[in-house]
Short mmCIF file of C-alpha atoms in Angstrom, two decimals:
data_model
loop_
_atom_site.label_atom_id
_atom_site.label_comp_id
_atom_site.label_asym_id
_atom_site.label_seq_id
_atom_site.Cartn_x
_atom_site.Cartn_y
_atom_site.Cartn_z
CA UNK A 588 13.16 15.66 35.52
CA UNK A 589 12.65 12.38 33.59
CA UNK A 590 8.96 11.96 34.81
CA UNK A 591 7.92 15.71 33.95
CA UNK A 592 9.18 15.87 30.34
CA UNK A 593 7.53 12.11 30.04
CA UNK A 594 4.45 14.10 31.15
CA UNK A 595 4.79 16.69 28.85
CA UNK A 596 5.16 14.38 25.27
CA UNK A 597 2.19 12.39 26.76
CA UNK A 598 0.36 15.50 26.45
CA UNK A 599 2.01 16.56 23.61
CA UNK A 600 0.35 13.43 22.25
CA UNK A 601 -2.91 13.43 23.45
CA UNK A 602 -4.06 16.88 22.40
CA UNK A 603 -3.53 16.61 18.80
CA UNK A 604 -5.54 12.77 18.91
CA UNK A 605 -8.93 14.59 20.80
CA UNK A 606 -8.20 17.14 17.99
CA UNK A 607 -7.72 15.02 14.90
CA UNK A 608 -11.35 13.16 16.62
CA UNK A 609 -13.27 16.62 16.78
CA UNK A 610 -11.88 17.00 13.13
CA UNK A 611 -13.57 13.83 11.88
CA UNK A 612 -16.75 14.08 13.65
CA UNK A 613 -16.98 17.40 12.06
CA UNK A 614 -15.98 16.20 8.56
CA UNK A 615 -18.80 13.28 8.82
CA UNK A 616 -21.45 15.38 10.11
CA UNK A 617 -20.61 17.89 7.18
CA UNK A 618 -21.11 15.05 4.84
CA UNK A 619 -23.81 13.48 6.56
CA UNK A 620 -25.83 16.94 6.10
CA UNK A 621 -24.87 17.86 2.47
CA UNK A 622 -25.49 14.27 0.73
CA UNK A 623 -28.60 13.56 3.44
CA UNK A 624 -30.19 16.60 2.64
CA UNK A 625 -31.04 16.44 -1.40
CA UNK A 626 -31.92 12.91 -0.33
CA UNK A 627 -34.82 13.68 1.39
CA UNK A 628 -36.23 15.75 -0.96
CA UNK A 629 -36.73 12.47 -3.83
CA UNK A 630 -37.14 9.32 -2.15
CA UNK A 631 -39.88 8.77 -5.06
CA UNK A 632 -41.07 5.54 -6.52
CA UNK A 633 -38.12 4.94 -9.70
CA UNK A 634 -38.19 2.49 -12.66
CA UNK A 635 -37.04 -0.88 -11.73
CA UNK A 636 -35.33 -3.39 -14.43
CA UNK A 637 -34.98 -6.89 -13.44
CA UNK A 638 -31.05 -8.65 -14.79
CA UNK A 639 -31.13 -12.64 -14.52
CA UNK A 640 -27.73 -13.84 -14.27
CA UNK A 641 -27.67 -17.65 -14.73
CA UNK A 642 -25.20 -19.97 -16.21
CA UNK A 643 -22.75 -17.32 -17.26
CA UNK A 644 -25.37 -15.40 -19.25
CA UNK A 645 -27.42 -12.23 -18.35
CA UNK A 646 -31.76 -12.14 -18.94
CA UNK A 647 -32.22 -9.60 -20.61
CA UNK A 648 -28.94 -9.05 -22.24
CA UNK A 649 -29.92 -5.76 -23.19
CA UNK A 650 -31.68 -3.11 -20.47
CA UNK A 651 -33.25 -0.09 -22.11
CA UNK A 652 -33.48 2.56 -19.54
CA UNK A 653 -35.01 5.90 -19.29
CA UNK A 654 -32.58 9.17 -20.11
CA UNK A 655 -32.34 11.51 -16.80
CA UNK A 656 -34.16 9.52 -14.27
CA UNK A 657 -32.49 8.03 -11.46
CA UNK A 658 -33.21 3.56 -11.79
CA UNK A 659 -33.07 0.32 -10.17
CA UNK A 660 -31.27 -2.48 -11.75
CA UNK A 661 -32.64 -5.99 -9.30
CA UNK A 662 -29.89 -8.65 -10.15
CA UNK A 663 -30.86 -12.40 -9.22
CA UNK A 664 -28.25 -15.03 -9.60
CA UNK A 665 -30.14 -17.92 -10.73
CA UNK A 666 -26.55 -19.90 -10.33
CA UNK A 667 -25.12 -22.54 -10.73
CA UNK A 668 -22.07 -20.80 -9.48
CA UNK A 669 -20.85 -17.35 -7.52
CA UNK A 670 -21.63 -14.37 -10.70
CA UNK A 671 -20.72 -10.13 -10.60
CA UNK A 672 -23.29 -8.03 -12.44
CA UNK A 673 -20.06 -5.08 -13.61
CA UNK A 674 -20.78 -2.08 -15.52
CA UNK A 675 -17.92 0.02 -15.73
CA UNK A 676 -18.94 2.80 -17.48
CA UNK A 677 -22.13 3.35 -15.07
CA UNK A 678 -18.95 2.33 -12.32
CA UNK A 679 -21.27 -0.47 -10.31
CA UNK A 680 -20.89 -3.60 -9.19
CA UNK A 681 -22.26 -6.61 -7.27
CA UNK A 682 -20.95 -10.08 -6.42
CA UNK A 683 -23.84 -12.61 -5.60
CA UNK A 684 -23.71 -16.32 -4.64
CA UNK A 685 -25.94 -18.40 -6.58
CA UNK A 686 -29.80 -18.10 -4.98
CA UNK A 687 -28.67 -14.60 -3.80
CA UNK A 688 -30.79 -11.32 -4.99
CA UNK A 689 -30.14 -7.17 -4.55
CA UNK A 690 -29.98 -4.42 -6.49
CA UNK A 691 -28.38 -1.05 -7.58
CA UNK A 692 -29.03 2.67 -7.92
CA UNK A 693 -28.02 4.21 -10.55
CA UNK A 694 -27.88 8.07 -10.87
CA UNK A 695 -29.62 9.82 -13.77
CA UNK A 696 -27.82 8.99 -17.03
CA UNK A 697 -27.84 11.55 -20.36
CA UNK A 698 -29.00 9.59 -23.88
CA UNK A 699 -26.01 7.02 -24.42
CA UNK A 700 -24.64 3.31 -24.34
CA UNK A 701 -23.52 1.89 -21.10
CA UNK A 702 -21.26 -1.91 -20.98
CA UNK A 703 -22.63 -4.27 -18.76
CA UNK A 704 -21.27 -8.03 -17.66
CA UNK A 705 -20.93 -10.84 -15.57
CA UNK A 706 -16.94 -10.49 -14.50
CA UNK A 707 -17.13 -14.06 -13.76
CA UNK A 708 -18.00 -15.22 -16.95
CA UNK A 709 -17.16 -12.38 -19.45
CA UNK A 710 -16.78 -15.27 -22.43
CA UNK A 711 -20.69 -15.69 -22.06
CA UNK A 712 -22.23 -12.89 -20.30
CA UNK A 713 -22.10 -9.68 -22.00
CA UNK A 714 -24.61 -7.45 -22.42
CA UNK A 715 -25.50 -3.52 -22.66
CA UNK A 716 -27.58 -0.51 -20.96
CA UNK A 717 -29.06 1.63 -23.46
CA UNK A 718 -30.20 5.10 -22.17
CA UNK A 719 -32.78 7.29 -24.36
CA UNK B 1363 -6.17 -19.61 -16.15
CA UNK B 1364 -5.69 -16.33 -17.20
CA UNK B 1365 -8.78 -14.86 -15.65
CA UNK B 1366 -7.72 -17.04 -12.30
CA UNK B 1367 -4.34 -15.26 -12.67
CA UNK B 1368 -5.77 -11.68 -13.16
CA UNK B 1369 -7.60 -11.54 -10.52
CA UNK B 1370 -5.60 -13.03 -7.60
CA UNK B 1371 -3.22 -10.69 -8.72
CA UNK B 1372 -5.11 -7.25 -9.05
CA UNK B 1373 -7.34 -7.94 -5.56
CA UNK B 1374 -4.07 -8.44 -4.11
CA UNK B 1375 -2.36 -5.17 -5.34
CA UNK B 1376 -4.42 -3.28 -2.87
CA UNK B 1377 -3.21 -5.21 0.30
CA UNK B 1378 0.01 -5.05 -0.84
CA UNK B 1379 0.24 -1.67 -1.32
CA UNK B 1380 -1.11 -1.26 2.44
CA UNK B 1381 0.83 -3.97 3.94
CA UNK B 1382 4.23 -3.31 1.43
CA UNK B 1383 4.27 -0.13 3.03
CA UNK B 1384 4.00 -0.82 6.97
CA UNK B 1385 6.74 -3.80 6.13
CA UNK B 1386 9.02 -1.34 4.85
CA UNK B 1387 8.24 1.11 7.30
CA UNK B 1388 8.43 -1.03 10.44
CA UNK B 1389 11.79 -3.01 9.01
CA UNK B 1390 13.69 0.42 8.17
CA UNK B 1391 12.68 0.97 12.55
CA UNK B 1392 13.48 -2.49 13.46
CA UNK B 1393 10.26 -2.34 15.04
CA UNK B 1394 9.85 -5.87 15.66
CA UNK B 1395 6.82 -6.18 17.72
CA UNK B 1396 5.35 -4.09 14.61
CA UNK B 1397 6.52 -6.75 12.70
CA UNK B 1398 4.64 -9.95 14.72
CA UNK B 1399 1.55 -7.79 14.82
CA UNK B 1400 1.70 -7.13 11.08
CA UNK B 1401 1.46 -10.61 10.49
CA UNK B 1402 -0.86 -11.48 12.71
CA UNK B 1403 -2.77 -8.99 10.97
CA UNK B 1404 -2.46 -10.38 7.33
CA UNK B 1405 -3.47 -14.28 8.54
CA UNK B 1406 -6.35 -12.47 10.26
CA UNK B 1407 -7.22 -10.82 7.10
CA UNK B 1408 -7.27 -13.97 5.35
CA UNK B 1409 -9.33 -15.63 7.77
CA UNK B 1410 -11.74 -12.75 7.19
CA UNK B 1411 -11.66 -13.28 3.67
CA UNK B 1412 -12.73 -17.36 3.50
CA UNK B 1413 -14.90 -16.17 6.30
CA UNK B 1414 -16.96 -13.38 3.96
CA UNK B 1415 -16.72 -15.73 0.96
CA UNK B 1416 -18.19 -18.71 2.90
CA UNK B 1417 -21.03 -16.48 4.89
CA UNK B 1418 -22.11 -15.40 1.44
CA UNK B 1419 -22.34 -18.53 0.03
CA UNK B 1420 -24.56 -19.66 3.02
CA UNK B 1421 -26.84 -16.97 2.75
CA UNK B 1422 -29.81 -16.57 0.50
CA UNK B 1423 -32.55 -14.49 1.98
CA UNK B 1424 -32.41 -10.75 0.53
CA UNK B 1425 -32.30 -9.07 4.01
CA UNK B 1426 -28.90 -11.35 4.94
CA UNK B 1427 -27.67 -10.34 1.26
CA UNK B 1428 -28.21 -6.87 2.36
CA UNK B 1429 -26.45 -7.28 6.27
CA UNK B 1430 -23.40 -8.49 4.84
CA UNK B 1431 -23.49 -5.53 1.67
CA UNK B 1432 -23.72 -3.12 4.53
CA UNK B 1433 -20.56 -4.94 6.86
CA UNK B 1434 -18.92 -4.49 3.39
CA UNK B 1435 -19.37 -0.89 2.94
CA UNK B 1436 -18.44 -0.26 6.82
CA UNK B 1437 -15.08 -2.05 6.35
CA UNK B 1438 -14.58 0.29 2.94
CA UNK B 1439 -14.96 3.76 5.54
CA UNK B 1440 -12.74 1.69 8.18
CA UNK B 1441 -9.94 0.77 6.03
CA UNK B 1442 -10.27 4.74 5.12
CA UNK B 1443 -9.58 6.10 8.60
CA UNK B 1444 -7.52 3.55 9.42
CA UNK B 1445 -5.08 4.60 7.11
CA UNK B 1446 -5.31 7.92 7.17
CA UNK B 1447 -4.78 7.36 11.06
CA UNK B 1448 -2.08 5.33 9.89
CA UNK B 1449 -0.46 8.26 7.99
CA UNK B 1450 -0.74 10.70 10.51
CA UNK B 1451 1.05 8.74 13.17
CA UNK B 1452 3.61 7.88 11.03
CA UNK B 1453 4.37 11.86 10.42
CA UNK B 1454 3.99 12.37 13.94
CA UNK B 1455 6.44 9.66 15.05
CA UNK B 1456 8.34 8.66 11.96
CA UNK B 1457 11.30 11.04 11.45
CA UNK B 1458 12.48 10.20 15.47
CA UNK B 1459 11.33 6.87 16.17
CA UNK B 1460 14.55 5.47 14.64
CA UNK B 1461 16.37 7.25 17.71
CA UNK B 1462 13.56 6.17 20.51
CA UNK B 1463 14.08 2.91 19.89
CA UNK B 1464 17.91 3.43 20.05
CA UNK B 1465 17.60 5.43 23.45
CA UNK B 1466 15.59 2.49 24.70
CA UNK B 1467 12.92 4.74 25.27
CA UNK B 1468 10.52 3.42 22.48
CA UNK B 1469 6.86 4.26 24.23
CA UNK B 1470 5.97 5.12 20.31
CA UNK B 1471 4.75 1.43 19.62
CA UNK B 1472 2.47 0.97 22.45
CA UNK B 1473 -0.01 -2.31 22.23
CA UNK B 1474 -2.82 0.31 20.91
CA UNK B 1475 -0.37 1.01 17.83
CA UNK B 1476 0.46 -2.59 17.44
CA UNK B 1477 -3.17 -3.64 17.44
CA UNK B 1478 -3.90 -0.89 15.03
CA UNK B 1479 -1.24 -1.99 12.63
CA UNK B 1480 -2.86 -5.55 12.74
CA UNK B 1481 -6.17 -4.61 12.11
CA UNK B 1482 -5.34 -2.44 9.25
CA UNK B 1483 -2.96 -5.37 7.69
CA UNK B 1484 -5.97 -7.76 7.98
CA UNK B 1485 -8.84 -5.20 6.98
CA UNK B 1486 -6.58 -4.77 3.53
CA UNK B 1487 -6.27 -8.33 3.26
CA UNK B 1488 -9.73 -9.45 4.30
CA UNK B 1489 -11.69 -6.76 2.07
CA UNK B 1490 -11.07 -7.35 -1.37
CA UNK B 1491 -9.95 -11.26 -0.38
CA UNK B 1492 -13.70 -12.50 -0.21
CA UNK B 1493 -14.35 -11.64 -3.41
CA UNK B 1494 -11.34 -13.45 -4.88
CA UNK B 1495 -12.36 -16.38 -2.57
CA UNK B 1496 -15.92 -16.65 -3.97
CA UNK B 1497 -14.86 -16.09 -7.90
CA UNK B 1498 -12.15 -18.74 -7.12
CA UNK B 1499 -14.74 -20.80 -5.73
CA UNK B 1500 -16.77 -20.51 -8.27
CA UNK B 1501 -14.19 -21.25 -11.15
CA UNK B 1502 -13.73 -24.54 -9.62
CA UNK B 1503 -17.66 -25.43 -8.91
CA UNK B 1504 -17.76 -24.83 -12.87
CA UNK B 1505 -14.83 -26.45 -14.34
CA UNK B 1506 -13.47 -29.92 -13.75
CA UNK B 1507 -10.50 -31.89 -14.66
CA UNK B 1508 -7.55 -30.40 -16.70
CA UNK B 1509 -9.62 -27.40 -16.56
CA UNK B 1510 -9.63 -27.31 -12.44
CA UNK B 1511 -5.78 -27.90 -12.42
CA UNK B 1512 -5.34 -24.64 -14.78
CA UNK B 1513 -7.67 -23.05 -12.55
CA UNK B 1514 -5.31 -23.60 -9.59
CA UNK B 1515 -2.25 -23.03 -11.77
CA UNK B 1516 -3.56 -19.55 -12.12
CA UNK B 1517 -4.14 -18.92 -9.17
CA UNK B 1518 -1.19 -20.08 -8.03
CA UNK B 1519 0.72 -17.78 -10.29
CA UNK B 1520 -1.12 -14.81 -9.51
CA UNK B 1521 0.08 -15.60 -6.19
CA UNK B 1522 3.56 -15.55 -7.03
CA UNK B 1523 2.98 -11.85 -9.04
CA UNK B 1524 1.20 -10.76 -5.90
CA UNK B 1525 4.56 -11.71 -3.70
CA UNK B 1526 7.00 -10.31 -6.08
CA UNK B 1527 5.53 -6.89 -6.16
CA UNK B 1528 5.68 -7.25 -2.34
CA UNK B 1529 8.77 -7.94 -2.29
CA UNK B 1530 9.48 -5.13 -5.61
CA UNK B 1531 8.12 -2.54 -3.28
CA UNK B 1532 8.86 -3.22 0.33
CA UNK B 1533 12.41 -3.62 -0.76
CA UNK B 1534 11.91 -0.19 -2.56
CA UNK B 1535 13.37 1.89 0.03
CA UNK B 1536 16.34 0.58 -0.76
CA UNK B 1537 16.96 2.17 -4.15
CA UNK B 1538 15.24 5.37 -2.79
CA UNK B 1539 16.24 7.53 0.87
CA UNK B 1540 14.32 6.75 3.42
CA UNK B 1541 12.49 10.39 3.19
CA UNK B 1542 11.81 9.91 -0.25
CA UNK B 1543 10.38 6.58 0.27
CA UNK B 1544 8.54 8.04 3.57
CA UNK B 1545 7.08 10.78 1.34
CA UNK B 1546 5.88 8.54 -1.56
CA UNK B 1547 4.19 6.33 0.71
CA UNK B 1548 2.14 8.30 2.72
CA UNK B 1549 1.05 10.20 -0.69
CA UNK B 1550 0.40 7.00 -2.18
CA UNK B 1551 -1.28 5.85 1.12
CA UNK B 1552 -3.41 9.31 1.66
CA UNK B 1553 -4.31 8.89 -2.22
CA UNK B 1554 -5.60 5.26 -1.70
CA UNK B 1555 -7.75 6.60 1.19
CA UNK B 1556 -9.22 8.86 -1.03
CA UNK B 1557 -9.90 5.94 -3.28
CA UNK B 1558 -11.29 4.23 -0.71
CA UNK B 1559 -13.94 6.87 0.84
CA UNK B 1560 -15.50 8.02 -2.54
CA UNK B 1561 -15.39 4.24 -3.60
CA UNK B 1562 -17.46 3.50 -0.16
CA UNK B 1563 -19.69 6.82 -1.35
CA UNK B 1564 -20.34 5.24 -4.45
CA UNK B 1565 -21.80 2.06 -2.57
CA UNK B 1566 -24.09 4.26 -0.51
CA UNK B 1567 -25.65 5.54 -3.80
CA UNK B 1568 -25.84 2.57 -5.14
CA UNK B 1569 -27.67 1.21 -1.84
CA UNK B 1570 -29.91 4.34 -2.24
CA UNK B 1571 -28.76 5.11 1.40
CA UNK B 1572 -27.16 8.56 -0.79
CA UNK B 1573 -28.36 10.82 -3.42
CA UNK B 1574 -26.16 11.23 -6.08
CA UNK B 1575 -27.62 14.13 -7.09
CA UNK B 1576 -28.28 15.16 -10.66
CA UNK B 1577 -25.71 12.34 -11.92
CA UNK B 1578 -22.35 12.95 -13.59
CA UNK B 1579 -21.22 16.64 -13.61
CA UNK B 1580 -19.03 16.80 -16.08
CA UNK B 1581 -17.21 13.87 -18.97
CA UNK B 1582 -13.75 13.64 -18.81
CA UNK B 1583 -13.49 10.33 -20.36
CA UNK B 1584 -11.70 11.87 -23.61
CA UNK B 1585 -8.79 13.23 -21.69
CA UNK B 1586 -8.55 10.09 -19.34
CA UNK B 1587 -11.00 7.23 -19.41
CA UNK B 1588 -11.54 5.68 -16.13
CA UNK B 1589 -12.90 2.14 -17.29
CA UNK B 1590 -9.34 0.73 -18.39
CA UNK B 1591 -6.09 0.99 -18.39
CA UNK B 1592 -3.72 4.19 -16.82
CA UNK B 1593 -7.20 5.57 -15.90
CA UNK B 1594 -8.54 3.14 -14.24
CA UNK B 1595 -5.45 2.43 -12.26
CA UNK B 1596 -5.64 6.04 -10.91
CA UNK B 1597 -9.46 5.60 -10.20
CA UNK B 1598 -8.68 2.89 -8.05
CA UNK B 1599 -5.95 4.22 -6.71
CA UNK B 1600 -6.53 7.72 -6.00
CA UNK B 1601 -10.31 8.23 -6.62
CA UNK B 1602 -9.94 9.45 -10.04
CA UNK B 1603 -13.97 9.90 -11.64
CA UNK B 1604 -14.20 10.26 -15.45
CA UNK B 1605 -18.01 11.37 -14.58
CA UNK B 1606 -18.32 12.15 -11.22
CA UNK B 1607 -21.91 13.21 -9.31
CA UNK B 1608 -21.73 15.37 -6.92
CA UNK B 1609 -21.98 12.46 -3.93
CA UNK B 1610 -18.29 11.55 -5.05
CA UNK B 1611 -17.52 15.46 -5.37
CA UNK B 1612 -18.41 16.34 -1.78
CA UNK B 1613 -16.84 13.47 -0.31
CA UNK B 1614 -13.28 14.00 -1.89
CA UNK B 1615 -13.37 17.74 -1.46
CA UNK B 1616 -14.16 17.27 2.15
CA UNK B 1617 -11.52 14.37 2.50
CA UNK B 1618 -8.60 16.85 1.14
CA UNK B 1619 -10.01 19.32 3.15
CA UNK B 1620 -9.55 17.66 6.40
CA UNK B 1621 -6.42 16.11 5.61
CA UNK B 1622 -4.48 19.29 4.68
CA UNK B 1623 -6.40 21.23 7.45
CA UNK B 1624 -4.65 18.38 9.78
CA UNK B 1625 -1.19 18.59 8.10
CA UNK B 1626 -1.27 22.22 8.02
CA UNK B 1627 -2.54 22.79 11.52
CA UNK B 1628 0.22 24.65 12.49
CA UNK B 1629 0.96 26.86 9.96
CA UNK B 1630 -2.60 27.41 10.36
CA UNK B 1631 -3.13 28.19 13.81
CA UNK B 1632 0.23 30.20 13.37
CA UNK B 1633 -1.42 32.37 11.28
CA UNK B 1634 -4.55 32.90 13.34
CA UNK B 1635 -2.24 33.54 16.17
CA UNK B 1636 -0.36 36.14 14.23
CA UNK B 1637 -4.14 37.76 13.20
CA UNK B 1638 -4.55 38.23 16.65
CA UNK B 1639 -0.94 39.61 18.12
CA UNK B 1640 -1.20 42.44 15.24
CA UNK B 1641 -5.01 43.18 16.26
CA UNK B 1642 -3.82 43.41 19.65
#
């Protein structure tokens, strides 16, 4: 008696787990396909803006950046210590050790005023995006 | 010392929230296998964390940069279905596990739970903890003297917040049932999910791995602004966008979707079973 209904909750709990798996494989493929698919369509060449951050400042302080046009921000951490390039308007981030180089995306922006900093030195490194 | 203070504190919030929750949970079912695992989990996660922090330190070439930015934004989608995982098991076995254990028959914490509930506690730890480790870090490479000892006084402190609203909320259920406290947390822990998939989203755009398509849809900021205060709590928290493109759109509709589709299962297949009974 013991044995079957030990039998039956094991397979009580093993239908609803290959279930809950067919459910996320189906959730991520749906995603894959919806976000890969305007994707493919612009992979074009984008403006590219280069931030310096080094010694709790940011080169240039201030980016100007083209209105509606998806762009590249390339942040360099010229050191001496650890910096993070914020904006949180534009809602990006990136944490680099000194020496250390990447960039961002950022998705096309109407005319406006965007913050941008170094988190780990906001007494020193301010700056701004400007979009027009 | 401030800034030292602030941050130790808010990075910490996160794993506390995660880790505050499966404490609670696992004490209230005296679960104490649960318990060893969970802590095994959170000195893993800090391990991970001076790990991450000292890797990126040691790296300089652009494609290593870009290795460890993409290990990053895999542990963002696993710490997602982790928990959501986490959630689901705990509706599934919550409300009866109390009286398993009791009856001796407790087959509900199996060593593939237990390992689960580690991994999760250290992936909440270890995630935002490399960060923390590597602006600490760098607040002491900068400073020196009485400066350095304020540094560490901060940090220290924030510490101490970060415990106390451990403690604040794992001793919660307490003041609360246990199925109200059940209920809050796995909203609260669904929510942070959510947080956590369109916040992993938004690091595939910015990796141009995703489109975000035509940029922000619409501008809530004047009804809640998402850069500070209440609003950015619930941005962090529960994937709140004061201008969000239709990359972040997608992902949280989709999320909800599959999460209510899985809590509703029944009721839905009830239905489709009731469709076909009348047909017939």
């Amino acid at each position: 008696m013991r044995s079957r209904s030990e039998a039956r909750s094991r397979r009580e709990a093993v239908v609803p787990a290959r279930c809950m798996r067919s459910l996320w494989i189906a959730a991520t493929l749906a995603t894959a396909a919806l976000v890969a698919a305007p994707t493919l369509t612009y992979a074009a060449e984008m403006p590219t803006f280069t931030v310096v951050l080094k010694e709790g400042r940011l080169h240039p302080a201030t980016l100007e950046v083209p209105a509606n046009t998806r762009f590249k921000i390339v942040i360099r951490n010229d050191g001496p210590g650890p910096a993070e390039l914020e904006s949180r308007s534009l809602r990006k981030e990136k944490v680099l050790a000194p020496g250390a180089t990447s960039f961002v995306v950022v998705a096309p922006q109407k005319p406006g005023e965007h913050d941008m900093f170094d988190e780990f030195h906001p007494d020193t490194g301010q700056g701004r995006i400007v979009v027009k | 010392m401030g800034s030292a203070l602030i941050i130790v504190w808010r990075e910490s919030v996160e794993a506390i929230l995660v880790v505050g929750i499966l404490y609670a949970w696992l004490k209230a079912n005296d679960a104490r296998a649960g318990m060893r695992s969970l802590m095994w989990g959170v000195a893993g996660g800090v391990g991970v964390a001076f790990a991450f922090g000292a890797v990126m330190l040691a790296i300089q070439s652009q494609l290593a940069v870009q290795t460890v930015e993409w290990m990053q934004t895999a542990i963002v989608f696993v710490a997602a279905v982790l928990i959501v995982q986490m959630v689901l098991w705990m509706r599934e076995h919550g409300r009866r596990l109390k009286g398993e254990l009791e009856s001796g028959a407790a087959d509900a914490l199996r060593t593939g739970n237990l390992a689960r509930i580690a991994v999760l506690a250290a992936v909440a730890v270890g995630r935002e903890g490399a960060e923390t480790v590597l602006f600490l870090y760098g607040l002491m490479v900068e400073s020196s003297g009485a400066q350095l000892a304020q540094v560490t006084a901060g940090a220290a402190l924030g510490l101490a917040l970060a415990l106390a609203t451990f403690w604040l909320l794992s001793n919660g259920v307490r003041w609360m049932s246990w199925r109200l406290f059940f209920r809050v947390s796995e909203a609260l822990l669904l929510l942070f999910a959510s947080a956590l998939l369109v916040g992993g989203v938004d690091r595939l755009t910015a990796a141009d791995v995703l489109a975000a398509g035509a940029g922000p849809q619409w501008d809530t900021t004047w009804l809640l602004d998402d850069t500070r205060g209440v609003g950015n709590v619930v941005s962090q928290f529960a994937a709140y966008r004061a201008r969000p493109d239709v990359a972040e759109l997608t992902a949280w509709a989709l999320y909800w979707l599959v999460v209510f589709a899985w809590i509703w299962r029944g009721r839905i297949l009830g239905l489709f079973a009731r469709g076909a009974t009348s047909r017939g």
